[in-house]
């Protein structure tokens, strides 16, 4: 195939994909007026179920969890089923800077949160003197500090 045909095909394909994306985005935005719900722990358990409920109720969702691959699966599932926007953010809330990074990314993307569910969390079983101190500090970061 001559080079100019390849370039033309590529440009048409890009135009088609751009138009498809824009039309889908337009439909999603027009159908939604409730804003964004941010859910941590969004890829499993209660957080995952809450994401689906918010989306079913017409909220766009910001999904936060550690597993980037699973986040994109969930985001795609929610967008396809509920016709809302799903914004996946792979962040490890065990890390001190994660909450600020989430805030900065949302601000840069002009996303204002109207509902917040801090569902990410873990626990430790046993006598405090017998548990690992580093694990306890990580849990304090996840369950308390990242929420602030």
mmCIF file of C-alpha atoms in Angstrom:
data_model
loop_
_atom_site.group_PDB
_atom_site.id
_atom_site.type_symbol
_atom_site.label_atom_id
_atom_site.label_comp_id
_atom_site.label_asym_id
_atom_site.label_seq_id
_atom_site.Cartn_x
_atom_site.Cartn_y
_atom_site.Cartn_z
ATOM 1 C CA UNK A 1 0.000 0.000 0.000
ATOM 2 C CA UNK A 2 1.442 3.409 -0.959
ATOM 3 C CA UNK A 3 2.578 5.656 1.911
ATOM 4 C CA UNK A 4 0.022 8.397 1.222
ATOM 5 C CA UNK A 5 -2.819 5.821 1.486
ATOM 6 C CA UNK A 6 -1.439 4.562 4.781
ATOM 7 C CA UNK A 7 -1.317 8.112 6.122
ATOM 8 C CA UNK A 8 -4.855 8.842 4.880
ATOM 9 C CA UNK A 9 -6.170 5.622 6.450
ATOM 10 C CA UNK A 10 -4.450 6.388 9.725
ATOM 11 C CA UNK A 11 -5.875 9.934 9.795
ATOM 12 C CA UNK A 12 -9.395 8.699 9.027
ATOM 13 C CA UNK A 13 -9.104 6.059 11.724
ATOM 14 C CA UNK A 14 -7.962 8.687 14.222
ATOM 15 C CA UNK A 15 -10.786 11.027 13.200
ATOM 16 C CA UNK A 16 -13.327 8.218 13.566
ATOM 17 C CA UNK A 17 -11.985 7.259 16.996
ATOM 18 C CA UNK A 18 -11.939 10.897 18.089
ATOM 19 C CA UNK A 19 -15.528 11.411 16.954
ATOM 20 C CA UNK A 20 -16.598 8.186 18.664
ATOM 21 C CA UNK A 21 -14.921 9.203 21.920
ATOM 22 C CA UNK A 22 -16.347 12.734 21.821
ATOM 23 C CA UNK A 23 -19.872 11.499 21.119
ATOM 24 C CA UNK A 24 -19.659 8.980 23.975
ATOM 25 C CA UNK A 25 -18.276 11.655 26.303
ATOM 26 C CA UNK A 26 -21.044 14.057 25.289
ATOM 27 C CA UNK A 27 -23.750 11.478 26.033
ATOM 28 C CA UNK A 28 -22.215 10.687 29.407
ATOM 29 C CA UNK A 29 -21.933 14.328 30.426
ATOM 30 C CA UNK A 30 -25.464 15.168 29.231
ATOM 31 C CA UNK A 31 -26.918 12.233 31.171
ATOM 32 C CA UNK A 32 -25.147 13.189 34.351
ATOM 33 C CA UNK A 33 -25.712 16.125 36.619
ATOM 34 C CA UNK A 34 -24.862 14.652 40.025
ATOM 35 C CA UNK A 35 -21.110 15.145 39.774
ATOM 36 C CA UNK A 36 -18.385 12.756 40.832
ATOM 37 C CA UNK A 37 -18.243 10.194 43.610
ATOM 38 C CA UNK A 38 -14.726 9.239 44.719
ATOM 39 C CA UNK A 39 -14.426 5.735 46.157
ATOM 40 C CA UNK A 40 -11.235 4.305 47.619
ATOM 41 C CA UNK A 41 -10.890 0.536 47.693
ATOM 42 C CA UNK A 42 -12.873 0.596 44.456
ATOM 43 C CA UNK A 43 -11.839 -2.703 42.881
ATOM 44 C CA UNK A 44 -13.282 -5.220 45.330
ATOM 45 C CA UNK A 45 -15.741 -5.776 48.123
ATOM 46 C CA UNK A 46 -17.882 -2.969 49.450
ATOM 47 C CA UNK A 47 -15.966 -0.261 47.545
ATOM 48 C CA UNK A 48 -16.582 -2.031 44.231
ATOM 49 C CA UNK A 49 -20.280 -2.456 44.997
ATOM 50 C CA UNK A 50 -20.605 1.185 46.038
ATOM 51 C CA UNK A 51 -19.010 2.299 42.762
ATOM 52 C CA UNK A 52 -21.652 0.370 40.867
ATOM 53 C CA UNK A 53 -24.434 1.864 42.998
ATOM 54 C CA UNK A 54 -23.187 5.435 42.538
ATOM 55 C CA UNK A 55 -22.911 4.867 38.784
ATOM 56 C CA UNK A 56 -26.393 3.355 38.638
ATOM 57 C CA UNK A 57 -27.638 6.467 40.427
ATOM 58 C CA UNK A 58 -26.073 8.709 37.751
ATOM 59 C CA UNK A 59 -22.801 9.740 39.367
ATOM 60 C CA UNK A 60 -19.538 9.753 37.494
ATOM 61 C CA UNK A 61 -17.028 7.831 39.605
ATOM 62 C CA UNK A 62 -13.391 8.278 40.529
ATOM 63 C CA UNK A 63 -12.028 4.836 41.335
ATOM 64 C CA UNK A 64 -9.009 4.629 43.633
ATOM 65 C CA UNK A 65 -7.123 1.417 44.370
ATOM 66 C CA UNK A 66 -3.630 -0.029 44.044
ATOM 67 C CA UNK A 67 -4.163 -2.407 41.124
ATOM 68 C CA UNK A 68 -4.035 -0.410 37.900
ATOM 69 C CA UNK A 69 -5.087 -3.335 35.722
ATOM 70 C CA UNK A 70 -8.137 -4.127 37.861
ATOM 71 C CA UNK A 71 -9.030 -0.415 38.058
ATOM 72 C CA UNK A 72 -9.228 -0.196 34.282
ATOM 73 C CA UNK A 73 -11.381 -3.351 34.131
ATOM 74 C CA UNK A 74 -13.807 -1.925 36.678
ATOM 75 C CA UNK A 75 -13.848 1.510 35.011
ATOM 76 C CA UNK A 76 -14.666 -0.034 31.639
ATOM 77 C CA UNK A 77 -17.376 -2.218 33.162
ATOM 78 C CA UNK A 78 -19.018 0.747 34.895
ATOM 79 C CA UNK A 79 -18.849 3.032 31.854
ATOM 80 C CA UNK A 80 -20.335 0.378 29.572
ATOM 81 C CA UNK A 81 -23.129 -0.619 31.941
ATOM 82 C CA UNK A 82 -24.145 2.757 33.377
ATOM 83 C CA UNK A 83 -23.207 5.328 30.712
ATOM 84 C CA UNK A 84 -21.192 7.458 33.142
ATOM 85 C CA UNK A 85 -17.558 8.503 33.277
ATOM 86 C CA UNK A 86 -15.228 6.349 35.355
ATOM 87 C CA UNK A 87 -11.870 7.900 36.196
ATOM 88 C CA UNK A 88 -9.395 5.275 37.477
ATOM 89 C CA UNK A 89 -6.557 6.403 39.751
ATOM 90 C CA UNK A 90 -3.983 3.805 40.762
ATOM 91 C CA UNK A 91 -2.727 4.982 44.147
ATOM 92 C CA UNK A 92 -1.342 3.131 47.114
ATOM 93 C CA UNK A 93 -2.820 4.819 50.168
ATOM 94 C CA UNK A 94 -0.171 3.178 52.332
ATOM 95 C CA UNK A 95 2.122 5.867 50.914
ATOM 96 C CA UNK A 96 2.077 9.231 52.625
ATOM 97 C CA UNK A 97 1.980 11.276 49.406
ATOM 98 C CA UNK A 98 -0.907 9.346 47.780
ATOM 99 C CA UNK A 99 -3.777 11.496 49.103
ATOM 100 C CA UNK A 100 -2.079 14.697 47.925
ATOM 101 C CA UNK A 101 -1.409 13.119 44.516
ATOM 102 C CA UNK A 102 -5.095 12.234 44.182
ATOM 103 C CA UNK A 103 -6.080 15.791 45.083
ATOM 104 C CA UNK A 104 -3.578 17.264 42.613
ATOM 105 C CA UNK A 105 -4.668 14.993 39.743
ATOM 106 C CA UNK A 106 -8.342 15.747 40.297
ATOM 107 C CA UNK A 107 -7.691 19.467 40.513
ATOM 108 C CA UNK A 108 -5.633 19.364 37.311
ATOM 109 C CA UNK A 109 -8.476 17.468 35.594
ATOM 110 C CA UNK A 110 -11.084 19.963 36.901
ATOM 111 C CA UNK A 111 -12.976 17.216 38.696
ATOM 112 C CA UNK A 112 -14.915 18.292 41.759
ATOM 113 C CA UNK A 113 -15.984 15.558 44.137
ATOM 114 C CA UNK A 114 -19.578 15.667 45.390
ATOM 115 C CA UNK A 115 -19.550 12.358 47.280
ATOM 116 C CA UNK A 116 -16.641 10.665 49.039
ATOM 117 C CA UNK A 117 -16.358 7.089 50.316
ATOM 118 C CA UNK A 118 -13.116 6.189 52.081
ATOM 119 C CA UNK A 119 -13.507 2.430 51.838
ATOM 120 C CA UNK A 120 -9.853 1.430 51.547
ATOM 121 C CA UNK A 121 -8.782 -0.071 54.818
ATOM 122 C CA UNK A 122 -7.273 -3.072 56.492
ATOM 123 C CA UNK A 123 -6.893 -4.450 59.969
ATOM 124 C CA UNK A 124 -4.518 -6.518 62.036
ATOM 125 C CA UNK A 125 -5.419 -9.252 64.455
ATOM 126 C CA UNK A 126 -3.502 -10.044 67.595
ATOM 127 C CA UNK A 127 -1.985 -8.469 70.651
ATOM 128 C CA UNK A 128 -0.333 -5.154 69.812
ATOM 129 C CA UNK A 129 2.942 -6.172 71.477
ATOM 130 C CA UNK A 130 3.073 -9.238 69.212
ATOM 131 C CA UNK A 131 2.299 -7.541 65.903
ATOM 132 C CA UNK A 132 4.821 -6.037 63.516
ATOM 133 C CA UNK A 133 5.405 -2.334 64.242
ATOM 134 C CA UNK A 134 5.946 -1.429 60.564
ATOM 135 C CA UNK A 135 2.657 -3.117 59.665
ATOM 136 C CA UNK A 136 0.878 -1.153 62.399
ATOM 137 C CA UNK A 137 2.369 2.116 61.122
ATOM 138 C CA UNK A 138 1.264 1.227 57.573
ATOM 139 C CA UNK A 139 -2.260 0.588 58.843
ATOM 140 C CA UNK A 140 -2.334 3.938 60.635
ATOM 141 C CA UNK A 141 -1.276 5.595 57.360
ATOM 142 C CA UNK A 142 -3.975 3.777 55.388
ATOM 143 C CA UNK A 143 -6.852 3.886 57.847
ATOM 144 C CA UNK A 144 -6.315 7.268 59.507
ATOM 145 C CA UNK A 145 -3.776 9.602 57.912
ATOM 146 C CA UNK A 146 -4.746 9.085 54.257
ATOM 147 C CA UNK A 147 -8.340 9.923 55.151
ATOM 148 C CA UNK A 148 -7.344 13.292 56.574
#
